[in-house]
């Protein structure tokens, strides 16, 4: 059995470096489990290249875990299509597709970790408004999930938590920061709900700075909670054979 992390890919070298760090942290957490990375676009190796190599080396079963936080277009279309193409002509290889990472209390714990690392103290919580800034999506399901995450997170003691988007939806990060200021929130923190740096995460950073956010947290990256969540999704897929990827007819 091998675990394949399916990453989106980016022209930004920081993206691949962060994914590599996540793979290394996961491999260290689960010694004895082979962990590989395949990219959908921009970076190498591609998903098909990795699966071809695994089959040639005698691997017969793979769990593919998408490095995606919501069930938007990439999860519903790109990942299944990439896996189906890769499996064509490989009857000796079976792939189970795990669920996307979010929503999960472990992701919220990782967000909290990044905010603490950026200087937010527990004593600041009741006076701090948080902008939960994601890459964005035109998928209503993904937008509703992010709004739900923000709503539930606010109930843990923050002054306010508001979603924001780097693309495809409003408000953007700067607008969300300014809206909190207009509501009388004096201390505003921006928490990027993204796994790795890249073009859209950079929009979150620039929006936070342009609007004068007091705190800007780092991307989630190889946070221990993210690694724990990857292990959970892997184990869930292993225990649920109905998630096996259907082969093309």
CSV table of N, CA and C in Angstrom, one decimal, residues 61-230:
chain,number,residue,atom,x,y,z
A,61,UNK,N,-1.8,-1.3,-4.7
A,61,UNK,CA,-2.9,-0.6,-4.1
A,61,UNK,C,-2.4,0.8,-3.6
A,62,UNK,N,-3.1,1.8,-3.9
A,62,UNK,CA,-2.7,3.2,-3.6
A,62,UNK,C,-3.9,3.9,-3.0
A,63,UNK,N,-3.7,4.7,-2.0
A,63,UNK,CA,-4.7,5.7,-1.5
A,63,UNK,C,-4.3,7.1,-1.9
A,64,UNK,N,-5.2,7.7,-2.7
A,64,UNK,CA,-4.9,9.1,-3.2
A,64,UNK,C,-5.6,10.1,-2.3
A,65,UNK,N,-4.9,10.9,-1.6
A,65,UNK,CA,-5.4,11.9,-0.7
A,65,UNK,C,-5.3,13.3,-1.4
A,66,UNK,N,-6.4,14.0,-1.7
A,66,UNK,CA,-6.3,15.3,-2.4
A,66,UNK,C,-5.9,16.3,-1.3
A,67,UNK,N,-4.9,17.1,-1.7
A,67,UNK,CA,-4.5,18.3,-0.8
A,67,UNK,C,-5.4,19.4,-1.1
A,68,UNK,N,-6.7,19.3,-0.8
A,68,UNK,CA,-7.7,20.3,-1.0
A,68,UNK,C,-8.5,20.4,0.2
A,69,UNK,N,-8.9,21.7,0.5
A,69,UNK,CA,-9.6,22.0,1.7
A,69,UNK,C,-11.1,22.0,1.6
A,70,UNK,N,-11.6,22.0,0.3
A,70,UNK,CA,-13.1,22.0,0.1
A,70,UNK,C,-13.4,21.1,-1.1
A,71,UNK,N,-14.7,20.8,-1.2
A,71,UNK,CA,-15.1,20.0,-2.4
A,71,UNK,C,-15.6,21.0,-3.4
A,72,UNK,N,-14.6,21.6,-4.1
A,72,UNK,CA,-14.9,22.5,-5.2
A,72,UNK,C,-14.6,21.8,-6.5
A,73,UNK,N,-14.3,22.6,-7.5
A,73,UNK,CA,-14.2,22.1,-8.9
A,73,UNK,C,-13.0,21.1,-8.9
A,74,UNK,N,-11.9,21.4,-8.3
A,74,UNK,CA,-10.7,20.5,-8.4
A,74,UNK,C,-11.1,19.1,-7.8
A,75,UNK,N,-11.8,19.1,-6.7
A,75,UNK,CA,-12.1,17.9,-6.0
A,75,UNK,C,-13.2,17.1,-6.8
A,76,UNK,N,-14.1,17.8,-7.3
A,76,UNK,CA,-15.2,17.1,-8.0
A,76,UNK,C,-14.9,16.7,-9.4
A,77,UNK,N,-13.9,17.4,-10.1
A,77,UNK,CA,-13.7,17.1,-11.5
A,77,UNK,C,-12.2,16.8,-11.8
A,78,UNK,N,-11.3,17.7,-11.4
A,78,UNK,CA,-9.9,17.5,-11.8
A,78,UNK,C,-9.2,16.3,-11.2
A,79,UNK,N,-9.4,16.1,-9.9
A,79,UNK,CA,-8.8,14.9,-9.3
A,79,UNK,C,-9.3,13.6,-9.8
A,80,UNK,N,-10.7,13.4,-9.8
A,80,UNK,CA,-11.2,12.1,-10.4
A,80,UNK,C,-10.8,11.9,-11.8
A,81,UNK,N,-10.7,12.9,-12.6
A,81,UNK,CA,-10.4,12.8,-14.0
A,81,UNK,C,-8.9,12.4,-14.1
A,82,UNK,N,-8.0,13.0,-13.3
A,82,UNK,CA,-6.6,12.7,-13.4
A,82,UNK,C,-6.4,11.3,-13.0
A,83,UNK,N,-7.0,10.8,-12.0
A,83,UNK,CA,-6.9,9.4,-11.5
A,83,UNK,C,-7.4,8.4,-12.5
A,84,UNK,N,-8.6,8.7,-13.1
A,84,UNK,CA,-9.1,7.8,-14.1
A,84,UNK,C,-8.2,7.7,-15.3
A,85,UNK,N,-7.6,8.8,-15.8
A,85,UNK,CA,-6.7,8.8,-16.9
A,85,UNK,C,-5.5,7.9,-16.5
A,86,UNK,N,-5.0,8.1,-15.3
A,86,UNK,CA,-3.8,7.4,-14.9
A,86,UNK,C,-4.0,5.9,-14.8
A,87,UNK,N,-5.2,5.5,-14.5
A,87,UNK,CA,-5.5,4.1,-14.3
A,87,UNK,C,-5.8,3.4,-15.6
A,88,UNK,N,-6.1,4.1,-16.7
A,88,UNK,CA,-6.4,3.5,-17.9
A,88,UNK,C,-5.2,2.7,-18.4
A,89,UNK,N,-5.4,1.4,-18.7
A,89,UNK,CA,-4.3,0.5,-19.1
A,89,UNK,C,-3.5,0.0,-18.0
A,90,UNK,N,-3.9,0.2,-16.8
A,90,UNK,CA,-3.2,-0.4,-15.6
A,90,UNK,C,-4.1,-1.3,-14.8
A,91,UNK,N,-4.4,-2.4,-15.3
A,91,UNK,CA,-5.4,-3.3,-14.6
A,91,UNK,C,-4.8,-3.8,-13.3
A,92,UNK,N,-3.5,-3.8,-13.1
A,92,UNK,CA,-2.9,-4.3,-11.9
A,92,UNK,C,-2.9,-3.4,-10.7
A,93,UNK,N,-3.4,-2.1,-10.9
A,93,UNK,CA,-3.3,-1.1,-9.9
A,93,UNK,C,-4.7,-0.7,-9.5
A,94,UNK,N,-4.9,-0.6,-8.2
A,94,UNK,CA,-6.2,-0.2,-7.6
A,94,UNK,C,-5.9,1.1,-6.8
A,95,UNK,N,-6.8,2.1,-7.0
A,95,UNK,CA,-6.6,3.4,-6.3
A,95,UNK,C,-7.9,3.7,-5.5
A,96,UNK,N,-7.8,4.0,-4.3
A,96,UNK,CA,-8.9,4.5,-3.5
A,96,UNK,C,-8.7,6.0,-3.3
A,97,UNK,N,-9.8,6.8,-3.5
A,97,UNK,CA,-9.7,8.2,-3.4
A,97,UNK,C,-10.2,8.6,-2.0
A,98,UNK,N,-9.4,9.3,-1.2
A,98,UNK,CA,-9.9,9.7,0.1
A,98,UNK,C,-10.6,11.0,-0.1
A,99,UNK,N,-11.3,11.4,1.0
A,99,UNK,CA,-12.0,12.7,1.0
A,99,UNK,C,-11.1,13.9,1.1
A,100,UNK,N,-11.6,15.1,0.7
A,100,UNK,CA,-10.9,16.3,0.9
A,100,UNK,C,-10.6,16.5,2.4
A,101,UNK,N,-9.8,17.5,2.7
A,101,UNK,CA,-9.3,17.6,4.1
A,101,UNK,C,-10.4,18.4,4.9
A,102,UNK,N,-11.1,19.3,4.3
A,102,UNK,CA,-12.0,20.1,5.1
A,102,UNK,C,-13.5,19.8,4.8
A,103,UNK,N,-14.3,20.2,5.8
A,103,UNK,CA,-14.0,20.9,7.0
A,103,UNK,C,-13.6,19.9,8.1
A,104,UNK,N,-12.8,20.4,9.0
A,104,UNK,CA,-12.3,19.5,10.1
A,104,UNK,C,-11.9,20.4,11.3
A,105,UNK,N,-12.1,19.9,12.5
A,105,UNK,CA,-11.6,20.6,13.7
A,105,UNK,C,-10.1,20.6,13.7
A,106,UNK,N,-9.4,19.7,13.0
A,106,UNK,CA,-8.0,19.7,13.0
A,106,UNK,C,-7.5,20.9,12.1
A,107,UNK,N,-8.2,21.3,11.1
A,107,UNK,CA,-7.8,22.5,10.3
A,107,UNK,C,-8.0,23.7,11.2
A,108,UNK,N,-9.1,23.8,11.9
A,108,UNK,CA,-9.2,24.9,12.8
A,108,UNK,C,-8.1,25.0,13.9
A,109,UNK,N,-7.7,23.8,14.4
A,109,UNK,CA,-6.6,23.8,15.3
A,109,UNK,C,-5.3,24.3,14.7
A,110,UNK,N,-5.1,23.9,13.4
A,110,UNK,CA,-3.9,24.4,12.7
A,110,UNK,C,-4.0,25.9,12.5
A,111,UNK,N,-5.2,26.5,12.2
A,111,UNK,CA,-5.3,27.9,12.0
A,111,UNK,C,-5.0,28.6,13.4
A,112,UNK,N,-5.5,28.0,14.5
A,112,UNK,CA,-5.2,28.6,15.8
A,112,UNK,C,-3.7,28.5,16.0
A,113,UNK,N,-3.0,27.5,15.7
A,113,UNK,CA,-1.5,27.4,15.8
A,113,UNK,C,-0.8,28.5,15.1
A,114,UNK,N,-1.2,28.7,13.8
A,114,UNK,CA,-0.6,29.7,13.0
A,114,UNK,C,-0.8,31.1,13.6
A,115,UNK,N,-2.0,31.4,14.1
A,115,UNK,CA,-2.3,32.7,14.8
A,115,UNK,C,-1.4,32.9,16.0
A,116,UNK,N,-1.3,31.8,16.8
A,116,UNK,CA,-0.4,31.9,18.0
A,116,UNK,C,1.0,32.2,17.6
A,117,UNK,N,1.5,31.5,16.6
A,117,UNK,CA,2.8,31.7,16.1
A,117,UNK,C,3.0,33.2,15.6
A,118,UNK,N,1.9,33.8,15.1
A,118,UNK,CA,2.0,35.2,14.6
A,118,UNK,C,1.9,36.2,15.7
A,119,UNK,N,1.6,35.7,16.9
A,119,UNK,CA,1.6,36.7,18.1
A,119,UNK,C,0.3,36.9,18.7
A,120,UNK,N,-0.8,36.2,18.3
A,120,UNK,CA,-2.1,36.3,18.9
A,120,UNK,C,-2.1,35.5,20.2
A,121,UNK,N,-2.4,36.2,21.3
A,121,UNK,CA,-2.4,35.5,22.6
A,121,UNK,C,-3.9,35.1,23.0
A,122,UNK,N,-4.0,34.1,23.9
A,122,UNK,CA,-5.4,33.7,24.3
A,122,UNK,C,-6.1,34.9,24.9
A,123,UNK,N,-5.3,35.8,25.6
A,123,UNK,CA,-6.0,37.0,26.2
A,123,UNK,C,-6.5,38.0,25.2
A,124,UNK,N,-6.0,37.9,23.9
A,124,UNK,CA,-6.5,38.8,22.9
A,124,UNK,C,-7.7,38.3,22.2
A,125,UNK,N,-8.2,37.1,22.4
A,125,UNK,CA,-9.2,36.4,21.7
A,125,UNK,C,-10.5,37.2,21.6
A,126,UNK,N,-11.0,37.6,22.8
A,126,UNK,CA,-12.3,38.3,22.8
A,126,UNK,C,-12.3,39.7,22.1
A,127,UNK,N,-11.1,40.3,21.9
A,127,UNK,CA,-11.1,41.6,21.3
A,127,UNK,C,-10.6,41.5,19.8
A,128,UNK,N,-10.4,40.3,19.3
A,128,UNK,CA,-9.8,40.1,18.0
A,128,UNK,C,-10.8,39.6,17.0
A,129,UNK,N,-10.9,40.3,15.9
A,129,UNK,CA,-11.6,39.8,14.7
A,129,UNK,C,-10.7,39.1,13.8
A,130,UNK,N,-11.2,38.0,13.2
A,130,UNK,CA,-10.3,37.1,12.4
A,130,UNK,C,-11.0,37.1,11.0
A,131,UNK,N,-10.1,37.3,10.0
A,131,UNK,CA,-10.5,37.1,8.6
A,131,UNK,C,-10.0,35.7,8.1
A,132,UNK,N,-11.0,34.9,7.9
A,132,UNK,CA,-10.7,33.5,7.4
A,132,UNK,C,-10.6,33.6,5.9
A,133,UNK,N,-9.3,33.6,5.4
A,133,UNK,CA,-9.1,34.0,4.0
A,133,UNK,C,-8.8,32.7,3.2
A,134,UNK,N,-9.6,32.4,2.2
A,134,UNK,CA,-9.4,31.2,1.4
A,134,UNK,C,-9.0,31.6,0.0
A,135,UNK,N,-8.6,30.7,-0.9
A,135,UNK,CA,-8.3,30.9,-2.3
A,135,UNK,C,-9.5,31.4,-3.0
A,136,UNK,N,-10.7,30.9,-2.7
A,136,UNK,CA,-11.9,31.3,-3.3
A,136,UNK,C,-12.4,30.2,-4.3
A,137,UNK,N,-13.7,30.3,-4.6
A,137,UNK,CA,-14.3,29.3,-5.5
A,137,UNK,C,-15.7,29.9,-6.0
A,138,UNK,N,-16.1,29.4,-7.2
A,138,UNK,CA,-17.4,29.8,-7.6
A,138,UNK,C,-18.4,28.7,-7.3
A,139,UNK,N,-18.0,27.7,-6.6
A,139,UNK,CA,-18.8,26.5,-6.2
A,139,UNK,C,-19.6,26.9,-4.9
A,140,UNK,N,-21.0,27.0,-5.0
A,140,UNK,CA,-21.8,27.3,-3.8
A,140,UNK,C,-21.5,26.4,-2.6
A,141,UNK,N,-21.3,25.2,-2.8
A,141,UNK,CA,-21.1,24.2,-1.7
A,141,UNK,C,-19.8,24.6,-1.0
A,142,UNK,N,-18.7,24.9,-1.7
A,142,UNK,CA,-17.5,25.3,-1.1
A,142,UNK,C,-17.6,26.6,-0.3
A,143,UNK,N,-18.3,27.6,-0.9
A,143,UNK,CA,-18.5,28.9,-0.2
A,143,UNK,C,-19.3,28.7,1.1
A,144,UNK,N,-20.3,27.8,1.0
A,144,UNK,CA,-21.2,27.6,2.2
A,144,UNK,C,-20.4,26.9,3.3
A,145,UNK,N,-19.5,26.0,2.9
A,145,UNK,CA,-18.6,25.3,3.9
A,145,UNK,C,-17.7,26.3,4.6
A,146,UNK,N,-17.1,27.2,3.9
A,146,UNK,CA,-16.2,28.2,4.5
A,146,UNK,C,-17.0,29.1,5.4
A,147,UNK,N,-18.2,29.5,5.0
A,147,UNK,CA,-19.0,30.3,5.9
A,147,UNK,C,-19.3,29.6,7.2
A,148,UNK,N,-19.6,28.3,7.0
A,148,UNK,CA,-19.9,27.5,8.2
A,148,UNK,C,-18.7,27.4,9.1
A,149,UNK,N,-17.5,27.2,8.6
A,149,UNK,CA,-16.3,27.1,9.4
A,149,UNK,C,-16.2,28.4,10.2
A,150,UNK,N,-16.3,29.6,9.5
A,150,UNK,CA,-16.2,30.9,10.1
A,150,UNK,C,-17.2,31.0,11.3
A,151,UNK,N,-18.4,30.6,11.0
A,151,UNK,CA,-19.5,30.8,12.0
A,151,UNK,C,-19.2,30.0,13.3
A,152,UNK,N,-18.8,28.7,13.0
A,152,UNK,CA,-18.5,27.8,14.2
A,152,UNK,C,-17.3,28.3,14.9
A,153,UNK,N,-16.3,28.8,14.2
A,153,UNK,CA,-15.0,29.2,14.8
A,153,UNK,C,-15.3,30.4,15.7
A,154,UNK,N,-16.1,31.3,15.3
A,154,UNK,CA,-16.4,32.5,16.1
A,154,UNK,C,-17.0,32.2,17.4
A,155,UNK,N,-17.7,31.1,17.5
A,155,UNK,CA,-18.4,30.7,18.7
A,155,UNK,C,-17.4,30.2,19.8
A,156,UNK,N,-16.1,30.1,19.4
A,156,UNK,CA,-15.1,29.6,20.3
A,156,UNK,C,-14.4,30.8,21.1
A,157,UNK,N,-15.0,32.0,20.9
A,157,UNK,CA,-14.5,33.1,21.7
A,157,UNK,C,-14.0,34.3,21.0
A,158,UNK,N,-13.8,34.2,19.7
A,158,UNK,CA,-13.3,35.4,18.9
A,158,UNK,C,-14.4,36.5,18.9
A,159,UNK,N,-13.9,37.7,18.8
A,159,UNK,CA,-14.8,38.9,18.7
A,159,UNK,C,-15.7,38.7,17.4
A,160,UNK,N,-15.1,38.3,16.3
A,160,UNK,CA,-15.8,38.0,15.1
A,160,UNK,C,-14.9,37.2,14.2
A,161,UNK,N,-15.5,36.4,13.3
A,161,UNK,CA,-14.7,35.6,12.3
A,161,UNK,C,-15.5,35.8,11.0
A,162,UNK,N,-14.8,36.3,10.0
A,162,UNK,CA,-15.5,36.6,8.7
A,162,UNK,C,-14.7,35.9,7.5
A,163,UNK,N,-15.4,35.2,6.6
A,163,UNK,CA,-14.8,34.6,5.5
A,163,UNK,C,-14.4,35.7,4.5
A,164,UNK,N,-13.3,35.4,3.7
A,164,UNK,CA,-12.9,36.2,2.6
A,164,UNK,C,-12.3,35.3,1.5
A,165,UNK,N,-12.2,35.9,0.3
A,165,UNK,CA,-11.8,35.0,-0.8
A,165,UNK,C,-10.8,35.8,-1.7
A,166,UNK,N,-9.8,35.1,-2.2
A,166,UNK,CA,-8.8,35.7,-3.0
A,166,UNK,C,-9.2,35.7,-4.5
A,167,UNK,N,-10.3,35.0,-4.9
A,167,UNK,CA,-10.8,35.0,-6.2
A,167,UNK,C,-12.2,34.4,-6.2
A,168,UNK,N,-12.9,34.8,-7.3
A,168,UNK,CA,-14.2,34.2,-7.6
A,168,UNK,C,-15.4,34.5,-6.7
A,169,UNK,N,-15.1,35.2,-5.6
A,169,UNK,CA,-16.2,35.5,-4.7
A,169,UNK,C,-15.8,36.7,-3.9
A,170,UNK,N,-16.8,37.3,-3.2
A,170,UNK,CA,-16.5,38.5,-2.4
A,170,UNK,C,-17.0,38.1,-0.9
A,171,UNK,N,-16.4,38.8,0.0
A,171,UNK,CA,-15.5,39.9,-0.1
A,171,UNK,C,-14.0,39.4,-0.2
A,172,UNK,N,-13.1,40.3,-0.7
A,172,UNK,CA,-11.7,39.9,-0.7
A,172,UNK,C,-11.1,40.2,0.7
A,173,UNK,N,-9.9,39.9,0.9
A,173,UNK,CA,-9.3,40.0,2.2
A,173,UNK,C,-9.3,41.5,2.7
A,174,UNK,N,-8.9,42.4,1.9
A,174,UNK,CA,-8.9,43.8,2.3
A,174,UNK,C,-10.3,44.3,2.6
A,175,UNK,N,-11.3,43.9,1.9
A,175,UNK,CA,-12.7,44.3,2.2
A,175,UNK,C,-13.2,43.7,3.5
A,176,UNK,N,-12.8,42.5,3.8
A,176,UNK,CA,-13.2,41.9,5.1
A,176,UNK,C,-12.5,42.5,6.2
A,177,UNK,N,-11.2,42.9,6.1
A,177,UNK,CA,-10.5,43.6,7.2
A,177,UNK,C,-11.2,44.9,7.4
A,178,UNK,N,-11.5,45.7,6.4
A,178,UNK,CA,-12.1,47.0,6.5
A,178,UNK,C,-13.5,46.9,7.1
A,179,UNK,N,-14.3,45.8,6.7
A,179,UNK,CA,-15.6,45.7,7.3
A,179,UNK,C,-15.5,45.4,8.8
A,180,UNK,N,-14.6,44.7,9.3
A,180,UNK,CA,-14.4,44.5,10.7
A,180,UNK,C,-14.1,45.8,11.4
A,181,UNK,N,-13.2,46.6,10.8
A,181,UNK,CA,-12.9,47.9,11.4
A,181,UNK,C,-14.1,48.7,11.5
A,182,UNK,N,-15.0,48.7,10.4
A,182,UNK,CA,-16.2,49.5,10.4
A,182,UNK,C,-17.2,49.0,11.5
A,183,UNK,N,-17.1,47.8,11.9
A,183,UNK,CA,-17.9,47.3,13.0
A,183,UNK,C,-17.3,47.6,14.4
A,184,UNK,N,-16.2,48.3,14.4
A,184,UNK,CA,-15.6,48.6,15.7
A,184,UNK,C,-14.6,47.7,16.2
A,185,UNK,N,-14.2,46.7,15.4
A,185,UNK,CA,-13.1,45.8,15.9
A,185,UNK,C,-11.8,46.4,15.7
A,186,UNK,N,-11.1,46.6,16.8
A,186,UNK,CA,-9.8,47.3,16.8
A,186,UNK,C,-8.6,46.5,16.3
A,187,UNK,N,-8.7,45.2,16.7
A,187,UNK,CA,-7.5,44.3,16.4
A,187,UNK,C,-8.0,43.2,15.4
A,188,UNK,N,-7.4,43.2,14.2
A,188,UNK,CA,-7.8,42.3,13.2
A,188,UNK,C,-6.7,41.4,12.8
A,189,UNK,N,-6.9,40.1,12.7
A,189,UNK,CA,-6.0,39.1,12.3
A,189,UNK,C,-6.5,38.4,11.0
A,190,UNK,N,-5.6,38.1,10.1
A,190,UNK,CA,-5.9,37.4,8.9
A,190,UNK,C,-5.3,36.0,9.0
A,191,UNK,N,-6.1,35.0,8.9
A,191,UNK,CA,-5.7,33.6,8.9
A,191,UNK,C,-5.9,32.9,7.6
A,192,UNK,N,-4.9,32.7,6.8
A,192,UNK,CA,-5.0,32.1,5.5
A,192,UNK,C,-5.4,30.6,5.6
A,193,UNK,N,-6.6,30.3,5.0
A,193,UNK,CA,-7.1,29.0,4.9
A,193,UNK,C,-6.6,28.3,3.6
A,194,UNK,N,-5.3,28.2,3.5
A,194,UNK,CA,-4.6,27.6,2.4
A,194,UNK,C,-3.5,26.8,2.9
A,195,UNK,N,-3.1,25.8,2.1
A,195,UNK,CA,-2.0,24.9,2.5
A,195,UNK,C,-0.7,25.4,2.1
A,196,UNK,N,-0.5,26.1,1.0
A,196,UNK,CA,0.8,26.4,0.5
A,196,UNK,C,0.8,27.8,-0.1
A,197,UNK,N,2.0,28.4,-0.2
A,197,UNK,CA,2.1,29.7,-0.9
A,197,UNK,C,1.8,29.6,-2.4
A,198,UNK,N,1.5,30.7,-3.0
A,198,UNK,CA,1.3,30.7,-4.4
A,198,UNK,C,0.6,32.1,-4.8
A,199,UNK,N,0.1,32.1,-6.1
A,199,UNK,CA,-0.5,33.3,-6.6
A,199,UNK,C,-1.7,33.8,-5.8
A,200,UNK,N,-2.6,32.9,-5.5
A,200,UNK,CA,-3.8,33.4,-4.8
A,200,UNK,C,-3.5,33.6,-3.3
A,201,UNK,N,-2.7,32.8,-2.6
A,201,UNK,CA,-2.3,33.2,-1.3
A,201,UNK,C,-1.6,34.5,-1.2
A,202,UNK,N,-0.8,34.8,-2.2
A,202,UNK,CA,-0.2,36.1,-2.2
A,202,UNK,C,-1.2,37.3,-2.3
A,203,UNK,N,-2.3,37.0,-2.9
A,203,UNK,CA,-3.4,38.1,-2.9
A,203,UNK,C,-3.9,38.3,-1.5
A,204,UNK,N,-4.0,37.2,-0.7
A,204,UNK,CA,-4.4,37.3,0.7
A,204,UNK,C,-3.4,38.2,1.5
A,205,UNK,N,-2.1,37.9,1.2
A,205,UNK,CA,-1.1,38.7,1.9
A,205,UNK,C,-1.2,40.2,1.6
A,206,UNK,N,-1.3,40.4,0.3
A,206,UNK,CA,-1.3,41.8,-0.2
A,206,UNK,C,-2.6,42.5,0.3
A,207,UNK,N,-3.7,41.8,0.3
A,207,UNK,CA,-4.9,42.4,0.8
A,207,UNK,C,-4.9,42.7,2.3
A,208,UNK,N,-4.3,41.8,3.1
A,208,UNK,CA,-4.1,42.0,4.5
A,208,UNK,C,-3.2,43.2,4.8
A,209,UNK,N,-2.2,43.4,4.1
A,209,UNK,CA,-1.2,44.5,4.3
A,209,UNK,C,-1.9,45.8,3.8
A,210,UNK,N,-2.6,45.8,2.7
A,210,UNK,CA,-3.2,47.0,2.2
A,210,UNK,C,-4.2,47.6,3.1
A,211,UNK,N,-4.9,46.7,3.8
A,211,UNK,CA,-6.0,47.1,4.7
A,211,UNK,C,-5.5,47.3,6.1
A,212,UNK,N,-4.2,47.1,6.3
A,212,UNK,CA,-3.7,47.4,7.7
A,212,UNK,C,-4.1,46.4,8.7
A,213,UNK,N,-4.2,45.1,8.4
A,213,UNK,CA,-4.4,44.1,9.4
A,213,UNK,C,-3.3,44.1,10.4
A,214,UNK,N,-3.7,43.8,11.7
A,214,UNK,CA,-2.7,43.8,12.7
A,214,UNK,C,-1.8,42.6,12.8
A,215,UNK,N,-2.4,41.5,12.3
A,215,UNK,CA,-1.7,40.2,12.4
A,215,UNK,C,-1.9,39.5,11.1
A,216,UNK,N,-0.9,38.9,10.5
A,216,UNK,CA,-1.0,38.0,9.3
A,216,UNK,C,-0.4,36.7,9.6
A,217,UNK,N,-1.2,35.6,9.7
A,217,UNK,CA,-0.6,34.3,10.0
A,217,UNK,C,-0.1,33.7,8.7
A,218,UNK,N,0.7,32.6,8.9
A,218,UNK,CA,1.3,31.9,7.8
A,218,UNK,C,0.3,30.9,7.3
A,219,UNK,N,0.6,30.4,6.1
A,219,UNK,CA,-0.2,29.3,5.5
A,219,UNK,C,-0.1,28.1,6.4
A,220,UNK,N,-1.1,27.1,6.2
A,220,UNK,CA,-1.1,26.0,7.1
A,220,UNK,C,0.1,25.1,6.9
A,221,UNK,N,0.5,24.8,5.7
A,221,UNK,CA,1.7,24.0,5.4
A,221,UNK,C,1.7,22.7,6.2
A,222,UNK,N,2.9,22.3,6.7
A,222,UNK,CA,3.1,21.0,7.4
A,222,UNK,C,2.8,21.1,8.9
A,223,UNK,N,1.7,21.9,9.3
A,223,UNK,CA,1.4,22.0,10.7
A,223,UNK,C,1.1,20.5,11.2
A,224,UNK,N,1.4,20.2,12.4
A,224,UNK,CA,1.1,18.9,12.9
A,224,UNK,C,-0.3,18.5,12.8
A,225,UNK,N,-1.3,19.4,12.9
A,225,UNK,CA,-2.7,19.1,12.8
A,225,UNK,C,-3.0,18.7,11.4
A,226,UNK,N,-2.4,19.3,10.4
A,226,UNK,CA,-2.6,18.9,9.0
A,226,UNK,C,-2.1,17.5,8.7
A,227,UNK,N,-1.0,17.2,9.3
A,227,UNK,CA,-0.4,15.9,9.1
A,227,UNK,C,-1.4,14.8,9.8
A,228,UNK,N,-1.9,15.1,11.0
A,228,UNK,CA,-2.8,14.2,11.6
A,228,UNK,C,-4.1,14.0,10.8
A,229,UNK,N,-4.5,15.1,10.1
A,229,UNK,CA,-5.7,15.0,9.3
A,229,UNK,C,-5.4,14.1,8.0
A,230,UNK,N,-4.3,14.3,7.5
A,230,UNK,CA,-3.9,13.4,6.3
A,230,UNK,C,-3.9,11.9,6.7
